[in-house]
Backbone as a printed PyTorch tensor [residue, N CA C, xyz], in Angstrom:
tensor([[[-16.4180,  84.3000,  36.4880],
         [-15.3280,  84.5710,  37.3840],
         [-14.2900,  85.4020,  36.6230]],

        [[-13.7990,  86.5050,  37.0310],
         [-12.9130,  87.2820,  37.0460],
         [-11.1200,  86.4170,  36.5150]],

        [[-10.5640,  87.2640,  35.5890],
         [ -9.2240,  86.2800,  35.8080],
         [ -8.5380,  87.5380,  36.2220]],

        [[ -7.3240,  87.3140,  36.8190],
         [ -6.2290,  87.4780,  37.3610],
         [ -4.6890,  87.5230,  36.9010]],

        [[ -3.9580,  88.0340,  36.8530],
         [ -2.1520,  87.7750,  36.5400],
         [ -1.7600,  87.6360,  37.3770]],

        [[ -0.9700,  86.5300,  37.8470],
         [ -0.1240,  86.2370,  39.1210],
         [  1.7230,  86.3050,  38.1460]],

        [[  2.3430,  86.9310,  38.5880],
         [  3.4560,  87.1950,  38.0200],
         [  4.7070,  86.4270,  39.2060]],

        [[  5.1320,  85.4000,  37.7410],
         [  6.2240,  84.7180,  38.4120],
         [  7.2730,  84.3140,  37.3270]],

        [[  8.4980,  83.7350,  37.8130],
         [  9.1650,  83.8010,  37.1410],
         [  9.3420,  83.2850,  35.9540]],

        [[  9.4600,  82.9820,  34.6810],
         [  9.7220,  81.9400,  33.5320],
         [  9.8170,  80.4850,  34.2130]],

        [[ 11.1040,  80.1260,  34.9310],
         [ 10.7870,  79.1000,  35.0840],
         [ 10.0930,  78.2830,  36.0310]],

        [[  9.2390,  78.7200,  36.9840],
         [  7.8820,  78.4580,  37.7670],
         [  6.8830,  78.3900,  36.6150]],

        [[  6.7470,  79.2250,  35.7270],
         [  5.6040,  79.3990,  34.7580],
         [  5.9730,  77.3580,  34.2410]],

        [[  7.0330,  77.5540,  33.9080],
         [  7.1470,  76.7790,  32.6380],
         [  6.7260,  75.5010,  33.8350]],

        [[  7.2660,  75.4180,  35.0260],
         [  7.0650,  74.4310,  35.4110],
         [  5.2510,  73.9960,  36.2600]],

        [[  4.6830,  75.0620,  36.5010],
         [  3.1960,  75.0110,  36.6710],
         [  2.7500,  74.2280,  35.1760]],

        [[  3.0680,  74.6240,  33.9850],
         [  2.5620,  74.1290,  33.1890],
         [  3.0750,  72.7060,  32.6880]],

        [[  4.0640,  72.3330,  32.9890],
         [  4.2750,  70.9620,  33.1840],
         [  3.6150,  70.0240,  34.3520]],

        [[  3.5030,  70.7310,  35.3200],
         [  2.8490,  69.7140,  36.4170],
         [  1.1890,  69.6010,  35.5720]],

        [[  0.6700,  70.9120,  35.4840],
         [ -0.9430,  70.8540,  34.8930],
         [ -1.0440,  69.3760,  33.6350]],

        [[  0.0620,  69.7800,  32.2380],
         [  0.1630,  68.6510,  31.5180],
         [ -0.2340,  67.5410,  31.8240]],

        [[  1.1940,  67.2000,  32.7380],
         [  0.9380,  65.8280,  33.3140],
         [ -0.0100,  65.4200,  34.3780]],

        [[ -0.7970,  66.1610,  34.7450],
         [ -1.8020,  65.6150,  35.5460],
         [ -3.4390,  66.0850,  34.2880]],

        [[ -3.4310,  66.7530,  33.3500],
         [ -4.1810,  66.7350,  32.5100],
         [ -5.5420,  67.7150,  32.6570]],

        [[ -4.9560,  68.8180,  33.0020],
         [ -5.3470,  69.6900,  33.4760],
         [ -5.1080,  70.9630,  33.0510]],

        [[ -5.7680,  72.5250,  33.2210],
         [ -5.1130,  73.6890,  32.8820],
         [ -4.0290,  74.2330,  33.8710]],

        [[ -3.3370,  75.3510,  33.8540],
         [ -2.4710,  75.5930,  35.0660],
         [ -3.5420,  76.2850,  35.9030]],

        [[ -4.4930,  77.1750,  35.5890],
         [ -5.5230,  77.7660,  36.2630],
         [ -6.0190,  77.0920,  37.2390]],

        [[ -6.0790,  75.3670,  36.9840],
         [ -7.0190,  74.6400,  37.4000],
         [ -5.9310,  74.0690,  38.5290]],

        [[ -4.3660,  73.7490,  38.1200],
         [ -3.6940,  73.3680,  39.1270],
         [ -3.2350,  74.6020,  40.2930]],

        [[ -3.1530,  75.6060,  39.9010],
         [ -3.3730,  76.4680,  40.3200],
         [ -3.9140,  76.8160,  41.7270]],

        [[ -5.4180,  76.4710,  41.3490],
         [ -6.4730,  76.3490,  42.4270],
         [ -6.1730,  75.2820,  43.2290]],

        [[ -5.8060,  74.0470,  42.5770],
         [ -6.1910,  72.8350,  43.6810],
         [ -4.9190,  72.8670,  45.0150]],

        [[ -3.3280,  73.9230,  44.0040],
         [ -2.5650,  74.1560,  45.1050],
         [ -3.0810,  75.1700,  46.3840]],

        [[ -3.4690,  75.5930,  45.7240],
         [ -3.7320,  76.8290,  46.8920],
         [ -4.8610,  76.0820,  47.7060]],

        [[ -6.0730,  75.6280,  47.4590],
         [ -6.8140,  74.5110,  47.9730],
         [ -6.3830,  73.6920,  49.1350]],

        [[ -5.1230,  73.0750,  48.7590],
         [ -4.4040,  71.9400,  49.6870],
         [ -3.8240,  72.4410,  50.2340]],

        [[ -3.7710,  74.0220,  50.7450],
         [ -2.6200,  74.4910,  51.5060],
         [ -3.3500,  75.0860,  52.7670]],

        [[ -3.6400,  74.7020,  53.6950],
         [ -4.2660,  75.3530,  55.0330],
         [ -3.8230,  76.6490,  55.2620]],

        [[ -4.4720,  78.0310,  55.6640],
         [ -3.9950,  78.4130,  56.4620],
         [ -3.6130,  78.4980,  57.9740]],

        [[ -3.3040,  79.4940,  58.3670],
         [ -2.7740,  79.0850,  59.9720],
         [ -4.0320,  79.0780,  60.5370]],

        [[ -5.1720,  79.9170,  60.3500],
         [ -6.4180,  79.9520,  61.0450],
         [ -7.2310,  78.4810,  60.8250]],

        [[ -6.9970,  77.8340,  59.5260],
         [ -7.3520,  76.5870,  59.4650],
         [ -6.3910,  75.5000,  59.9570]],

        [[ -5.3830,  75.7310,  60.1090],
         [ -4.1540,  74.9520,  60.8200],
         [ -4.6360,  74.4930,  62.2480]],

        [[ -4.8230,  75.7060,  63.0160],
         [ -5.5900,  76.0350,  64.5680],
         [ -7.0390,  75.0820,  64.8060]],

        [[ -7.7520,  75.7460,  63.6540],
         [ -9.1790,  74.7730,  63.9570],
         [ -9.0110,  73.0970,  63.9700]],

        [[ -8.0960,  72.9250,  62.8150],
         [ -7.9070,  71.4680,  62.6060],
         [ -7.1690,  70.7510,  64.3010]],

        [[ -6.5350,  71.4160,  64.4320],
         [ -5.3960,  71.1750,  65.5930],
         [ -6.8800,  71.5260,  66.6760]],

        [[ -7.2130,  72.0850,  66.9710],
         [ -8.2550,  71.8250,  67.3830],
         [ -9.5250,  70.4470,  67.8390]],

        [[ -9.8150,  70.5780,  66.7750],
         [-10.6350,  69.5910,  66.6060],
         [-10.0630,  68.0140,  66.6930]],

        [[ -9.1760,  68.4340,  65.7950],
         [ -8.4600,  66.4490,  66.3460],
         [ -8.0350,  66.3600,  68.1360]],

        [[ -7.5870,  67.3890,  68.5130],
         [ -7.5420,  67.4610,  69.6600],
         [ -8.7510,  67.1360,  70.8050]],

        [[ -9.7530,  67.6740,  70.3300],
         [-11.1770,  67.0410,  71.1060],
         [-11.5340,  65.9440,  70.7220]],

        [[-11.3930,  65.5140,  69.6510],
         [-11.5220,  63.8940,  69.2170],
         [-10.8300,  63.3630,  69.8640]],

        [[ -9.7640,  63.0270,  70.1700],
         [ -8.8830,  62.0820,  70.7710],
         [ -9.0420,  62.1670,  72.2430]],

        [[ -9.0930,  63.5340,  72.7570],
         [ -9.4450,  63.5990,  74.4740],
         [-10.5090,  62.8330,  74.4740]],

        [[-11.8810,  62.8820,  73.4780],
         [-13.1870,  62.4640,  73.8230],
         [-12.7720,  60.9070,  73.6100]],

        [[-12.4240,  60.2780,  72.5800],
         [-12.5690,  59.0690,  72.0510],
         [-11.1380,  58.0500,  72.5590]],

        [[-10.0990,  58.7930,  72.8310],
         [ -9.3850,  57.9340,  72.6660],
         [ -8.3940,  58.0670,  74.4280]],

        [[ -8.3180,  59.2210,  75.0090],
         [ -7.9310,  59.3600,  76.3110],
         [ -8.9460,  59.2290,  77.3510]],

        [[ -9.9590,  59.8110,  77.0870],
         [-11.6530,  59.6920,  77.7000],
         [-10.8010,  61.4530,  79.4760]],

        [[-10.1580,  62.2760,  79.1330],
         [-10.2060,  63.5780,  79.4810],
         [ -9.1060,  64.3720,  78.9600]],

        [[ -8.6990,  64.8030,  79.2330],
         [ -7.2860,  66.2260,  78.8220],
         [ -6.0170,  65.8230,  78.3670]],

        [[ -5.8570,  66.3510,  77.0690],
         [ -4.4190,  66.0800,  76.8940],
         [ -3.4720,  66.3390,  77.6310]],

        [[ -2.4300,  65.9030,  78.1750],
         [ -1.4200,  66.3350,  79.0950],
         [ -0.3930,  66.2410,  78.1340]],

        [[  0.6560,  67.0460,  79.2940],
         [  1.9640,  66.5600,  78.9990],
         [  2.6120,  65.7880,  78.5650]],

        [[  2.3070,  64.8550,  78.9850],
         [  2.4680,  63.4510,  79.4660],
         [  2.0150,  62.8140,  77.9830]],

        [[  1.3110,  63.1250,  77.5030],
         [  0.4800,  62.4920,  76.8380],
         [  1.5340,  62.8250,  75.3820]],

        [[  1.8590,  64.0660,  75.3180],
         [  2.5840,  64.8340,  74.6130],
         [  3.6710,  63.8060,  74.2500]],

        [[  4.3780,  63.8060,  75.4940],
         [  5.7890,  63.4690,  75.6340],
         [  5.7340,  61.8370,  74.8870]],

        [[  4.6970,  61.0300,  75.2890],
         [  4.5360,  59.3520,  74.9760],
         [  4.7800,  59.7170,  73.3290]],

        [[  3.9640,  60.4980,  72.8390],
         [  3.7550,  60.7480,  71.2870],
         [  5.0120,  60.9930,  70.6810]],

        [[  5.7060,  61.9190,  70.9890],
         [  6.6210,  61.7700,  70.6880],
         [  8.0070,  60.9120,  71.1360]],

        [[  7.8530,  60.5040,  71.8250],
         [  8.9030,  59.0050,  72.2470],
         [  8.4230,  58.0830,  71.0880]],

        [[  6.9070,  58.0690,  70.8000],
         [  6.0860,  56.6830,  70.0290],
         [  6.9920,  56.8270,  68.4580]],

        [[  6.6590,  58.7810,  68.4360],
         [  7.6310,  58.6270,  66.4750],
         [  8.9860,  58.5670,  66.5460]],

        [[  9.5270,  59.3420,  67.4330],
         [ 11.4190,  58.5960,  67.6790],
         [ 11.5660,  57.2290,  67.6470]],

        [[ 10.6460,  56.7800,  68.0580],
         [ 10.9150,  55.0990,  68.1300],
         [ 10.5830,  54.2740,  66.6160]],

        [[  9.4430,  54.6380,  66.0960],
         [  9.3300,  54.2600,  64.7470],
         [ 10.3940,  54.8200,  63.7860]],

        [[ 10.7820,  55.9040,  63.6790],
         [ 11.4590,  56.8580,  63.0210],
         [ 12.6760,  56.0970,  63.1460]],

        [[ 13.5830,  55.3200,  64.1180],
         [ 14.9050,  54.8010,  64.7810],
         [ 14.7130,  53.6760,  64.1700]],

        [[ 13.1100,  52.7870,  63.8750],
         [ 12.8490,  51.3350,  63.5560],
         [ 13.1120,  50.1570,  64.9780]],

        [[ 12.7660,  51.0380,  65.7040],
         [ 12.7550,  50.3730,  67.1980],
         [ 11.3400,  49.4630,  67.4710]],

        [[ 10.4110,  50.3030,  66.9720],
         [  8.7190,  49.5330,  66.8180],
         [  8.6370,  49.0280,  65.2380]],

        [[  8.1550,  48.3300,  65.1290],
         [  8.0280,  47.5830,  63.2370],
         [  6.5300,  47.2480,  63.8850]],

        [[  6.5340,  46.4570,  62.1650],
         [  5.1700,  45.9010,  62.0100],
         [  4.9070,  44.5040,  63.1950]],

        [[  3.9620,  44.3150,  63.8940],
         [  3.4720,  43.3250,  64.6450],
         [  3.3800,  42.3390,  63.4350]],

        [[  3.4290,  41.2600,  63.7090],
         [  3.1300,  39.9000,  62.9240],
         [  2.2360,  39.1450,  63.3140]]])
């Protein structure tokens, strides 16, 4: 494999190579695993996608609605406020 110069500033450098350190690794290698964990939008879409047919299929049994939308988010305002907690 080919290497590369990605040009950034001193202190990004210095700090890529502190995160690599402490996780015990090269920066090359942390490097990769950032860019790795970062979706793009075309993979953003598919994902959003796909969980989307999972849940119509498995968990609504037809079409996401509105409606359906709107509950979801009432459900995290409400956790988010501490209005819903843990069941006991």
């Amino acid at each position: 494999m080919a290497d590369t110069t990605i040009k950034v500033d001193p202190a990004v450098r210095d700090r890529l190579m502190e995160l690599a350190r402490e996780r015990g690794m090269t920066m090359r290698d942390l490097v990769a695993q950032l860019a790795g964990a970062l979706p793009t939008k075309e993979e953003q879409r598919r994902r959003y996608e796909e969980t989307r047919a999972y849940v119509e299929e498995h968990f609504l049994g037809g079409p996401y609605t509105e409606e359906d939308e709107k509950a979801g988010e009432q459900l995290w305002a409400d956790l988010e406020a501490g209005r819903i907690g843990e069941v006991q």
